[in-house]
PDB file of C-alpha atoms in Angstrom:
ATOM      1  CA  MET A   8     -29.951   0.740 -35.292  1.00  0.00           C
ATOM      2  CA  TYR A   9     -29.288   4.403 -36.103  1.00  0.00           C
ATOM      3  CA  TYR A  10     -26.940   5.846 -38.719  1.00  0.00           C
ATOM      4  CA  ARG A  11     -25.600   9.335 -39.291  1.00  0.00           C
ATOM      5  CA  VAL A  12     -23.424  10.748 -42.043  1.00  0.00           C
ATOM      6  CA  PHE A  13     -21.498  14.015 -41.732  1.00  0.00           C
ATOM      7  CA  ARG A  14     -18.655  16.012 -43.266  1.00  0.00           C
ATOM      8  CA  ARG A  15     -15.320  16.340 -41.523  1.00  0.00           C
ATOM      9  CA  GLU A  16     -13.154  18.809 -43.419  1.00  0.00           C
ATOM     10  CA  THR A  17     -12.503  17.038 -46.748  1.00  0.00           C
ATOM     11  CA  ASP A  18     -14.054  13.649 -45.966  1.00  0.00           C
ATOM     12  CA  VAL A  19     -17.408  12.083 -45.233  1.00  0.00           C
ATOM     13  CA  TRP A  20     -17.683  10.081 -42.017  1.00  0.00           C
ATOM     14  CA  TRP A  21     -20.357   7.695 -40.859  1.00  0.00           C
ATOM     15  CA  SER A  22     -21.446   6.773 -37.395  1.00  0.00           C
ATOM     16  CA  GLY A  23     -23.795   4.130 -36.174  1.00  0.00           C
ATOM     17  CA  SER A  24     -25.386   3.253 -32.886  1.00  0.00           C
ATOM     18  CA  LEU A  25     -27.261   0.270 -31.596  1.00  0.00           C
ATOM     19  CA  ARG A  26     -29.351   0.302 -28.430  1.00  0.00           C
ATOM     20  CA  CYS A  27     -30.526  -2.821 -26.660  1.00  0.00           C
ATOM     21  CA  ASP A  28     -34.264  -2.631 -25.978  1.00  0.00           C
ATOM     22  CA  GLY A  29     -33.834  -4.934 -22.985  1.00  0.00           C
ATOM     23  CA  CYS A  30     -31.134  -3.212 -20.943  1.00  0.00           C
ATOM     24  CA  GLY A  31     -30.728   0.150 -22.698  1.00  0.00           C
ATOM     25  CA  CYS A  32     -27.005  -0.412 -23.292  1.00  0.00           C
ATOM     26  CA  MET A  33     -25.797   1.453 -26.357  1.00  0.00           C
ATOM     27  CA  ILE A  34     -22.832   0.783 -28.631  1.00  0.00           C
ATOM     28  CA  GLU A  35     -21.569   3.458 -31.028  1.00  0.00           C
ATOM     29  CA  TRP A  36     -18.959   3.359 -33.763  1.00  0.00           C
ATOM     30  CA  ASP A  37     -17.529   5.546 -36.540  1.00  0.00           C
ATOM     31  CA  PHE A  38     -16.435   4.435 -39.972  1.00  0.00           C
ATOM     32  CA  ASP A  39     -15.289   6.103 -43.172  1.00  0.00           C
ATOM     33  CA  ALA A  40     -17.573   4.400 -45.695  1.00  0.00           C
ATOM     34  CA  GLY A  41     -21.226   3.534 -45.416  1.00  0.00           C
ATOM     35  CA  ASP A  42     -22.261  -0.037 -46.087  1.00  0.00           C
ATOM     36  CA  GLU A  43     -25.385  -0.911 -48.040  1.00  0.00           C
ATOM     37  CA  GLY A  44     -27.618  -0.924 -44.954  1.00  0.00           C
ATOM     38  CA  ALA A  45     -26.332   2.432 -43.717  1.00  0.00           C
ATOM     39  CA  ARG A  46     -26.797   4.032 -47.146  1.00  0.00           C
ATOM     40  CA  ALA A  47     -30.335   2.678 -47.431  1.00  0.00           C
ATOM     41  CA  ALA A  48     -31.199   4.015 -43.974  1.00  0.00           C
ATOM     42  CA  ILE A  49     -29.808   7.499 -44.718  1.00  0.00           C
ATOM     43  CA  LEU A  50     -31.604   7.647 -48.085  1.00  0.00           C
ATOM     44  CA  ALA A  51     -34.871   6.513 -46.483  1.00  0.00           C
ATOM     45  CA  ALA A  52     -34.591   9.160 -43.774  1.00  0.00           C
ATOM     46  CA  ASN A  53     -33.296  12.086 -45.847  1.00  0.00           C
ATOM     47  CA  GLY A  54     -34.215  11.304 -49.438  1.00  0.00           C
ATOM     48  CA  ARG A  55     -32.117  11.140 -52.573  1.00  0.00           C
ATOM     49  CA  TRP A  56     -30.337  14.258 -53.835  1.00  0.00           C
ATOM     50  CA  VAL A  57     -28.907  15.337 -57.177  1.00  0.00           C
ATOM     51  CA  LEU A  58     -25.872  17.563 -57.800  1.00  0.00           C
ATOM     52  CA  VAL A  59     -26.467  20.278 -60.393  1.00  0.00           C
ATOM     53  CA  VAL A  60     -23.518  22.278 -61.770  1.00  0.00           C
ATOM     54  CA  THR A  61     -24.717  25.611 -63.162  1.00  0.00           C
ATOM     55  CA  SER A  62     -21.319  26.935 -64.300  1.00  0.00           C
ATOM     56  CA  LEU A  63     -17.844  25.494 -64.787  1.00  0.00           C
ATOM     57  CA  GLY A  64     -16.287  28.860 -63.964  1.00  0.00           C
ATOM     58  CA  ARG A  65     -13.496  30.753 -65.666  1.00  0.00           C
ATOM     59  CA  VAL A  66     -11.169  27.739 -66.009  1.00  0.00           C
ATOM     60  CA  PRO A  67     -13.456  24.786 -66.820  1.00  0.00           C
ATOM     61  CA  ILE A  68     -10.626  22.273 -67.168  1.00  0.00           C
ATOM     62  CA  ARG A  69      -9.905  22.530 -63.434  1.00  0.00           C
ATOM     63  CA  VAL A  70     -13.501  21.667 -62.571  1.00  0.00           C
ATOM     64  CA  LEU A  71     -13.629  18.920 -65.209  1.00  0.00           C
ATOM     65  CA  ARG A  72     -10.437  17.423 -63.752  1.00  0.00           C
ATOM     66  CA  VAL A  73     -12.118  17.142 -60.330  1.00  0.00           C
ATOM     67  CA  ILE A  74     -15.202  15.544 -61.915  1.00  0.00           C
ATOM     68  CA  TRP A  75     -12.999  13.041 -63.743  1.00  0.00           C
ATOM     69  CA  HIS A  76     -11.039  12.237 -60.579  1.00  0.00           C
ATOM     70  CA  GLU A  77     -14.114  11.934 -58.333  1.00  0.00           C
ATOM     71  CA  LEU A  78     -16.687  10.411 -60.710  1.00  0.00           C
ATOM     72  CA  GLY A  79     -14.679   9.044 -63.642  1.00  0.00           C
ATOM     73  CA  PHE A  80     -16.500  11.105 -66.288  1.00  0.00           C
ATOM     74  CA  LYS A  81     -14.403  12.343 -69.190  1.00  0.00           C
ATOM     75  CA  PRO A  82     -14.866  16.045 -70.069  1.00  0.00           C
ATOM     76  CA  ALA A  83     -17.444  15.539 -72.843  1.00  0.00           C
ATOM     77  CA  GLU A  84     -19.522  13.193 -70.703  1.00  0.00           C
ATOM     78  CA  ALA A  85     -19.284  15.515 -67.698  1.00  0.00           C
ATOM     79  CA  ARG A  86     -20.444  18.511 -69.755  1.00  0.00           C
ATOM     80  CA  ALA A  87     -23.445  16.506 -70.981  1.00  0.00           C
ATOM     81  CA  ARG A  88     -24.423  15.602 -67.399  1.00  0.00           C
ATOM     82  CA  LEU A  89     -23.998  18.931 -65.584  1.00  0.00           C
ATOM     83  CA  GLU A  90     -27.720  19.248 -64.775  1.00  0.00           C
ATOM     84  CA  ARG A  91     -27.659  15.806 -63.128  1.00  0.00           C
ATOM     85  CA  LEU A  92     -24.010  15.189 -62.421  1.00  0.00           C
ATOM     86  CA  ALA A  93     -24.448  12.784 -59.516  1.00  0.00           C
ATOM     87  CA  CYS A  94     -27.218  11.389 -57.369  1.00  0.00           C
ATOM     88  CA  GLY A  95     -27.147  10.100 -53.811  1.00  0.00           C
ATOM     89  CA  ILE A  96     -26.722  11.180 -50.213  1.00  0.00           C
ATOM     90  CA  LYS A  97     -26.806  14.936 -49.661  1.00  0.00           C
ATOM     91  CA  THR A  98     -23.714  15.054 -47.444  1.00  0.00           C
ATOM     92  CA  GLU A  99     -21.555  13.291 -50.041  1.00  0.00           C
ATOM     93  CA  LEU A 100     -22.845  15.528 -52.822  1.00  0.00           C
ATOM     94  CA  GLU A 101     -22.211  18.650 -50.731  1.00  0.00           C
ATOM     95  CA  LEU A 102     -18.597  17.570 -50.281  1.00  0.00           C
ATOM     96  CA  LEU A 103     -18.198  17.038 -54.031  1.00  0.00           C
ATOM     97  CA  LEU A 104     -19.826  20.416 -54.706  1.00  0.00           C
ATOM     98  CA  ALA A 105     -17.384  22.069 -52.282  1.00  0.00           C
ATOM     99  CA  LYS A 106     -14.472  20.590 -54.252  1.00  0.00           C
ATOM    100  CA  LEU A 107     -15.960  21.873 -57.519  1.00  0.00           C
ATOM    101  CA  VAL A 108     -16.624  25.347 -56.066  1.00  0.00           C
ATOM    102  CA  GLU A 109     -13.023  25.469 -54.867  1.00  0.00           C
ATOM    103  CA  GLU A 110     -12.003  25.146 -58.533  1.00  0.00           C
ATOM    104  CA  GLY A 111     -14.421  27.870 -59.679  1.00  0.00           C
ATOM    105  CA  ALA A 112     -17.694  26.064 -60.403  1.00  0.00           C
ATOM    106  CA  THR A 113     -21.132  27.021 -59.157  1.00  0.00           C
ATOM    107  CA  GLY A 114     -23.963  24.647 -58.453  1.00  0.00           C
ATOM    108  CA  GLU A 115     -26.343  23.243 -55.896  1.00  0.00           C
ATOM    109  CA  CYS A 116     -27.738  20.074 -54.392  1.00  0.00           C
ATOM    110  CA  ARG A 117     -31.444  19.524 -55.019  1.00  0.00           C
ATOM    111  CA  ARG A 118     -33.742  17.006 -53.426  1.00  0.00           C
ATOM    112  CA  LEU A 119     -34.873  14.435 -55.948  1.00  0.00           C
ATOM    113  CA  ASP A 120     -38.480  13.475 -55.341  1.00  0.00           C
ATOM    114  CA  ASP A 121     -38.502  10.600 -57.789  1.00  0.00           C
ATOM    115  CA  ALA A 122     -35.415   8.386 -58.284  1.00  0.00           C
ATOM    116  CA  ALA A 123     -36.596   7.618 -61.817  1.00  0.00           C
ATOM    117  CA  GLU A 124     -36.351  11.347 -62.533  1.00  0.00           C
ATOM    118  CA  PHE A 125     -32.532  11.069 -62.288  1.00  0.00           C
ATOM    119  CA  GLN A 126     -32.482   8.660 -65.218  1.00  0.00           C
ATOM    120  CA  LYS A 127     -34.121  11.169 -67.616  1.00  0.00           C
TER     121      LYS A 127
END
């Protein structure tokens, strides 16, 4: 079983493939949300990432509105978490970062070597 996650414009898409060891026949499929097994496989292969927002830009409320819509954090909570706003699969975090940058924020996705580090 192989999984892949990728960005398509404003969404994240998943694909999977399964190859029979006996006959070599392969089945492939695409889906719009990764299940638990797919997420675990992607994290095992590519590691866990953290989204760091370094600036909210000239109009912070626009960026905070996106954070609230995407992650459910109210402005005060979002401001307190900017150095570790979200943790997970790089592709998903890159899409969120792109939405924040579109509203004026700056930031980056960093590889997280230790999952416990995110909890600090």
